């Protein structure tokens, strides 16, 4: 997730020039525009979809911030060899825990979406999210060819 934000910083420098919003907020605004276009929600669907989506992104953002703090601690370690076996295991298990929490958020909001919206629309949402990620990666690769 944070990787996508870093990619976005590289991909959309003109967004960085806009005033008043942090880059992650600008990226989210870009994604909302993308989803709006791809999903083509009716007014009634939008009233249901956007509050659920906003809660979903808030929970994901909170988890990403927590994970980033853990990653900062890990990056300060110069060599794995300097850690005890227990410390290494703890770092790996913490990563598993974060990924499980992320999956739990995904499942929670999938259930909220499918309970309140037609499943075809839910499918379009997940497809649009994947297409958004692919577009970011393709743009990044276009600007940063592999050596």
Coordinates of N, CA and C in Angstrom, one line a residue:
X1 N 0.8 -1.2 0.0 CA 0.0 0.0 0.0 C 0.9 1.3 0.0
X2 N 1.8 1.3 0.9 CA 2.7 2.4 0.9 C 3.5 2.5 -0.3
X3 N 3.8 1.4 -0.9 CA 4.5 1.3 -2.2 C 3.7 2.1 -3.3
X4 N 2.4 1.9 -3.3 CA 1.5 2.6 -4.2 C 1.6 4.1 -4.0
X5 N 1.7 4.5 -2.8 CA 1.8 5.9 -2.5 C 3.1 6.5 -3.1
X6 N 4.2 5.7 -2.8 CA 5.5 6.2 -3.4 C 5.5 6.2 -4.9
X7 N 4.9 5.2 -5.5 CA 4.7 5.2 -6.9 C 3.9 6.4 -7.4
X8 N 2.9 6.7 -6.7 CA 2.0 7.9 -7.0 C 2.8 9.2 -7.0
X9 N 3.7 9.3 -6.0 CA 4.5 10.5 -5.9 C 5.4 10.7 -7.1
X10 N 5.9 9.6 -7.6 CA 6.7 9.6 -8.8 C 5.9 9.8 -10.1
X11 N 4.6 9.3 -10.1 CA 3.8 9.3 -11.3 C 3.1 10.6 -11.5
X12 N 2.6 11.2 -10.5 CA 1.7 12.4 -10.6 C 2.3 13.6 -9.9
X13 N 3.4 14.1 -10.5 CA 4.0 15.3 -9.8 C 3.1 16.5 -9.9
X14 N 2.3 16.6 -10.9 CA 1.4 17.8 -11.0 C 0.4 17.8 -9.8
X15 N 0.0 16.6 -9.3 CA -0.9 16.6 -8.2 C -0.2 17.2 -7.0
X16 N 1.1 17.0 -6.9 CA 1.8 17.6 -5.7 C 1.8 19.1 -5.7
X17 N 1.5 19.7 -6.9 CA 1.5 21.2 -6.9 C 0.2 21.7 -6.5
X18 N -0.8 20.9 -6.5 CA -2.1 21.4 -6.0 C -2.0 21.8 -4.5
X19 N -2.7 22.8 -4.1 CA -2.6 23.3 -2.7 C -3.6 22.6 -1.8
X20 N -3.2 22.6 -0.5 CA -4.1 22.2 0.5 C -4.3 20.8 0.9
X21 N -3.8 19.9 0.1 CA -3.9 18.4 0.4 C -2.5 17.8 0.5
X22 N -2.4 16.8 1.4 CA -1.2 16.0 1.4 C -1.2 15.1 0.3
X23 N -0.1 14.5 -0.1 CA 0.0 13.6 -1.2 C -0.9 12.4 -1.1
X24 N -1.0 11.8 0.1 CA -1.8 10.6 0.2 C -3.3 11.0 0.0
X25 N -3.7 12.2 0.4 CA -5.0 12.7 0.2 C -5.3 12.9 -1.3
X26 N -4.3 13.4 -2.0 CA -4.4 13.7 -3.4 C -4.5 12.4 -4.2
X27 N -3.7 11.4 -3.7 CA -3.8 10.1 -4.4 C -5.2 9.5 -4.1
X28 N -5.7 9.6 -3.0 CA -7.0 9.1 -2.7 C -8.1 9.8 -3.5
X29 N -7.9 11.1 -3.7 CA -8.9 11.8 -4.5 C -8.8 11.3 -6.0
X30 N -7.6 11.0 -6.5 CA -7.4 10.5 -7.8 C -8.1 9.1 -7.9
X31 N -8.0 8.3 -6.9 CA -8.6 7.0 -6.9 C -10.1 7.1 -6.8
X32 N -10.6 8.0 -6.0 CA -12.1 8.2 -6.0 C -12.6 8.6 -7.4
X33 N -11.9 9.5 -8.0 CA -12.3 9.9 -9.4 C -12.3 8.7 -10.3
X34 N -11.3 7.9 -10.2 CA -11.1 6.6 -11.0 C -12.3 5.7 -10.7
X35 N -12.6 5.5 -9.5 CA -13.7 4.6 -9.1 C -15.1 5.2 -9.6
X36 N -15.3 6.5 -9.4 CA -16.5 7.1 -9.9 C -16.7 6.8 -11.3
X37 N -15.7 7.0 -12.1 CA -15.8 6.7 -13.6 C -16.1 5.3 -13.9
X38 N -15.3 4.4 -13.2 CA -15.4 3.0 -13.5 C -16.7 2.3 -13.0
X39 N -17.2 2.8 -11.9 CA -18.4 2.1 -11.3 C -19.7 2.7 -11.8
X40 N -19.7 4.0 -12.2 CA -20.9 4.6 -12.8 C -22.1 4.3 -11.9
X41 N -22.0 4.7 -10.6 CA -23.0 4.4 -9.6 C -24.3 5.3 -9.8
X42 N -25.4 4.7 -9.5 CA -26.6 5.5 -9.5 C -26.6 6.3 -8.2
X43 N -27.5 7.3 -8.1 CA -27.5 8.1 -6.9 C -27.7 7.3 -5.7
X44 N -28.7 6.3 -5.7 CA -28.9 5.5 -4.6 C -27.8 4.6 -4.2
X45 N -27.1 4.0 -5.3 CA -25.9 3.2 -5.0 C -24.8 4.0 -4.4
X46 N -24.6 5.2 -4.9 CA -23.6 6.1 -4.3 C -23.8 6.4 -2.9
X47 N -25.1 6.6 -2.5 CA -25.4 6.9 -1.1 C -25.0 5.7 -0.2
X48 N -25.0 4.5 -0.7 CA -24.6 3.3 0.1 C -23.2 3.1 0.0
X49 N -22.6 3.2 -1.3 CA -21.2 2.8 -1.5 C -20.2 3.7 -0.8
X50 N -20.3 5.0 -1.0 CA -19.3 5.9 -0.5 C -19.1 5.9 1.0
X51 N -20.1 5.9 1.8 CA -19.9 5.8 3.3 C -19.1 4.5 3.7
X52 N -19.5 3.3 3.0 CA -18.8 2.1 3.3 C -17.3 2.2 2.8
X53 N -17.1 2.7 1.6 CA -15.8 2.9 1.1 C -14.9 3.8 2.0
X54 N -15.5 4.9 2.4 CA -14.8 5.8 3.3 C -14.3 5.1 4.6
X55 N -15.2 4.3 5.2 CA -14.8 3.6 6.4 C -13.7 2.6 6.1
X56 N -13.9 1.9 5.0 CA -12.9 0.9 4.5 C -11.5 1.6 4.4
X57 N -11.4 2.7 3.7 CA -10.1 3.3 3.5 C -9.6 3.9 4.8
X58 N -10.4 4.4 5.7 CA -9.9 4.8 7.0 C -9.3 3.7 7.7
X59 N -9.9 2.5 7.8 CA -9.3 1.4 8.5 C -8.0 1.0 7.9
X60 N -8.0 0.9 6.6 CA -6.8 0.5 5.9 C -5.7 1.5 6.1
X61 N -6.0 2.8 6.1 CA -5.0 3.8 6.4 C -4.4 3.7 7.8
X62 N -5.3 3.5 8.8 CA -4.8 3.3 10.1 C -3.8 2.1 10.3
X63 N -4.2 1.0 9.6 CA -3.3 -0.2 9.6 C -2.0 0.1 8.9
X64 N -2.0 0.8 7.8 CA -0.8 1.2 7.1 C 0.1 2.0 7.9
X65 N -0.5 3.0 8.7 CA 0.4 3.8 9.5 C 1.0 3.0 10.6
X66 N 0.3 2.1 11.2 CA 0.8 1.3 12.2 C 2.0 0.4 11.7
X67 N 1.7 -0.2 10.5 CA 2.7 -1.0 9.9 C 4.0 -0.2 9.5
X68 N 3.8 1.0 9.1 CA 4.9 1.9 8.7 C 5.8 2.1 9.9
X69 N 5.2 2.3 11.1 CA 6.0 2.5 12.3 C 6.9 1.3 12.5
X70 N 6.3 0.1 12.4 CA 7.1 -1.1 12.5 C 8.2 -1.2 11.5
X71 N 7.9 -0.9 10.3 CA 8.9 -0.9 9.2 C 10.1 0.0 9.5
X72 N 9.8 1.2 10.0 CA 10.8 2.1 10.4 C 11.8 1.5 11.4
X73 N 11.3 0.8 12.4 CA 12.1 0.2 13.4 C 13.0 -0.9 12.7
X74 N 12.4 -1.7 11.8 CA 13.1 -2.7 11.1 C 14.2 -2.2 10.2
X75 N 14.0 -1.1 9.5 CA 15.0 -0.5 8.6 C 16.2 0.0 9.4
X76 N 16.0 0.3 10.7 CA 17.1 0.9 11.4 C 18.2 -0.2 11.7
X77 N 17.8 -1.5 11.6 CA 18.6 -2.6 11.8 C 19.5 -2.8 10.6
X78 N 20.8 -2.7 10.8 CA 21.8 -2.8 9.7 C 21.9 -4.2 9.2
X79 N 22.0 -5.2 10.0 CA 22.3 -6.6 9.6 C 21.3 -7.5 10.4
X80 N 20.8 -8.4 9.7 CA 20.0 -9.5 10.3 C 20.8 -10.3 11.3
X81 N 22.1 -10.4 10.9 CA 23.0 -11.2 11.8 C 23.2 -10.5 13.2
X82 N 22.8 -9.3 13.3 CA 22.9 -8.6 14.6 C 21.7 -8.9 15.5
X83 N 20.7 -9.6 15.0 CA 19.5 -9.9 15.8 C 19.6 -11.3 16.3
X84 N 18.9 -11.5 17.4 CA 18.7 -12.8 17.9 C 17.7 -13.6 17.1
X85 N 17.7 -14.9 17.2 CA 16.7 -15.7 16.5 C 15.3 -15.3 16.9
X86 N 15.1 -15.0 18.2 CA 13.8 -14.6 18.7 C 13.3 -13.2 18.1
X87 N 14.3 -12.3 18.0 CA 13.9 -11.0 17.4 C 13.5 -11.2 15.9
X88 N 14.3 -12.0 15.2 CA 14.0 -12.2 13.8 C 12.6 -12.8 13.7
X89 N 12.3 -13.9 14.5 CA 11.0 -14.5 14.4 C 9.9 -13.5 14.7
X90 N 10.1 -12.6 15.7 CA 9.2 -11.6 16.1 C 8.9 -10.7 14.9
X91 N 9.9 -10.2 14.2 CA 9.7 -9.4 13.1 C 8.9 -10.0 12.0
X92 N 9.2 -11.3 11.7 CA 8.4 -12.0 10.7 C 7.0 -12.2 11.1
X93 N 6.8 -12.6 12.3 CA 5.4 -12.9 12.8 C 4.6 -11.6 12.9
X94 N 5.2 -10.5 13.2 CA 4.5 -9.2 13.2 C 4.1 -8.9 11.8
X95 N 4.9 -9.2 10.8 CA 4.5 -8.9 9.4 C 3.3 -9.8 9.0
X96 N 3.3 -11.1 9.5 CA 2.1 -11.9 9.2 C 0.9 -11.3 9.9
X97 N 1.1 -10.8 11.1 CA -0.1 -10.2 11.8 C -0.7 -9.1 11.0
X98 N 0.2 -8.2 10.5 CA -0.3 -7.1 9.7 C -1.0 -7.5 8.5
X99 N -0.5 -8.5 7.8 CA -1.1 -9.0 6.6 C -2.5 -9.6 6.9
X100 N -2.6 -10.3 8.1 CA -3.8 -10.9 8.5 C -4.9 -9.8 8.8
X101 N -4.4 -8.8 9.5 CA -5.3 -7.7 9.8 C -5.8 -7.0 8.6
X102 N -5.0 -6.9 7.6 CA -5.4 -6.3 6.3 C -6.4 -7.2 5.6
X103 N -6.2 -8.5 5.6 CA -7.1 -9.5 5.1 C -8.5 -9.4 5.8
X104 N -8.4 -9.3 7.2 CA -9.6 -9.2 7.9 C -10.4 -7.9 7.6
X105 N -9.7 -6.8 7.3 CA -10.4 -5.6 6.9 C -11.1 -5.8 5.5
X106 N -10.3 -6.5 4.6 CA -10.9 -6.8 3.3 C -12.1 -7.6 3.4
X107 N -12.1 -8.6 4.2 CA -13.3 -9.5 4.3 C -14.5 -8.8 5.0
X108 N -14.2 -8.0 6.0 CA -15.2 -7.2 6.7 C -16.0 -6.3 5.7
X109 N -15.2 -5.6 4.9 CA -15.8 -4.6 4.0 C -16.4 -5.3 2.7
X110 N -15.8 -6.4 2.3 CA -16.5 -7.2 1.3 C -17.9 -7.6 1.7
X111 N -18.0 -8.0 2.9 CA -19.3 -8.4 3.5 C -20.3 -7.2 3.5
X112 N -19.7 -6.1 3.9 CA -20.6 -4.9 4.0 C -21.1 -4.5 2.6
X113 N -20.1 -4.5 1.6 CA -20.5 -4.1 0.3 C -21.5 -5.1 -0.3
X114 N -21.3 -6.4 -0.1 CA -22.2 -7.4 -0.8 C -23.6 -7.4 0.0
X115 N -23.6 -7.0 1.2 CA -24.9 -7.0 2.0 C -25.7 -5.8 1.6
X116 N -25.1 -4.8 1.0 CA -25.8 -3.6 0.7 C -25.9 -3.2 -0.7
X117 N -25.2 -3.9 -1.6 CA -25.1 -3.5 -3.0 C -25.2 -4.8 -3.9
X118 N -25.6 -4.6 -5.1 CA -25.6 -5.8 -6.0 C -24.2 -6.4 -6.1
X119 N -24.1 -7.7 -6.2 CA -22.8 -8.4 -6.2 C -22.1 -8.0 -7.5
X120 N -22.8 -7.7 -8.6 CA -22.1 -7.3 -9.8 C -21.3 -5.9 -9.6
X121 N -22.0 -5.1 -8.9 CA -21.3 -3.8 -8.6 C -20.1 -4.0 -7.7
X122 N -20.2 -4.9 -6.7 CA -19.1 -5.2 -5.8 C -18.0 -5.8 -6.7
X123 N -18.3 -6.7 -7.6 CA -17.3 -7.2 -8.5 C -16.6 -6.1 -9.3
X124 N -17.4 -5.2 -9.8 CA -16.8 -4.0 -10.6 C -15.9 -3.2 -9.7
X125 N -16.2 -3.1 -8.4 CA -15.4 -2.3 -7.5 C -14.0 -3.0 -7.4
X126 N -14.0 -4.3 -7.1 CA -12.8 -5.0 -7.0 C -11.9 -5.0 -8.3
X127 N -12.6 -5.1 -9.4 CA -11.9 -5.1 -10.7 C -11.3 -3.7 -10.9
X128 N -12.1 -2.7 -10.6 CA -11.6 -1.3 -10.8 C -10.4 -1.0 -9.9
X129 N -10.4 -1.5 -8.7 CA -9.2 -1.4 -7.8 C -8.0 -2.0 -8.4
X130 N -8.1 -3.2 -8.9 CA -7.0 -3.9 -9.5 C -6.5 -3.1 -10.8
X131 N -7.5 -2.6 -11.6 CA -7.1 -1.9 -12.8 C -6.4 -0.6 -12.4
X132 N -6.8 0.0 -11.3 CA -6.1 1.2 -10.8 C -4.7 0.9 -10.4
X133 N -4.5 -0.1 -9.7 CA -3.1 -0.5 -9.3 C -2.2 -0.8 -10.6
X134 N -2.8 -1.5 -11.5 CA -2.1 -1.8 -12.8 C -1.7 -0.5 -13.5
X135 N -2.6 0.4 -13.5 CA -2.3 1.7 -14.2 C -1.2 2.4 -13.5
X136 N -1.2 2.4 -12.2 CA -0.1 3.1 -11.5 C 1.2 2.4 -11.8
X137 N 1.2 1.0 -11.8 CA 2.5 0.3 -12.0 C 2.9 0.5 -13.4
X138 N 2.0 0.5 -14.4 CA 2.4 0.6 -15.8 C 3.0 2.0 -16.0
X139 N 2.4 3.0 -15.4 CA 2.9 4.4 -15.5 C 4.3 4.5 -14.9
X140 N 4.4 3.9 -13.7 CA 5.7 3.9 -13.1 C 6.8 3.2 -13.9
X141 N 6.4 2.0 -14.5 CA 7.4 1.3 -15.3 C 7.7 2.1 -16.6
X142 N 6.8 2.8 -17.1 CA 7.0 3.7 -18.3 C 8.0 4.8 -18.0
X143 N 8.0 5.3 -16.8 CA 8.9 6.4 -16.4 C 10.2 5.8 -15.8
X144 N 10.2 4.6 -15.4 CA 11.4 4.0 -14.8 C 11.6 2.6 -15.5
X145 N 12.2 2.6 -16.7 CA 12.4 1.3 -17.4 C 13.4 0.5 -16.6
X146 N 13.2 -0.8 -16.6 CA 14.1 -1.7 -15.9 C 15.5 -1.7 -16.6
X147 N 16.5 -1.8 -15.8 CA 17.9 -1.7 -16.2 C 18.3 -3.1 -16.8

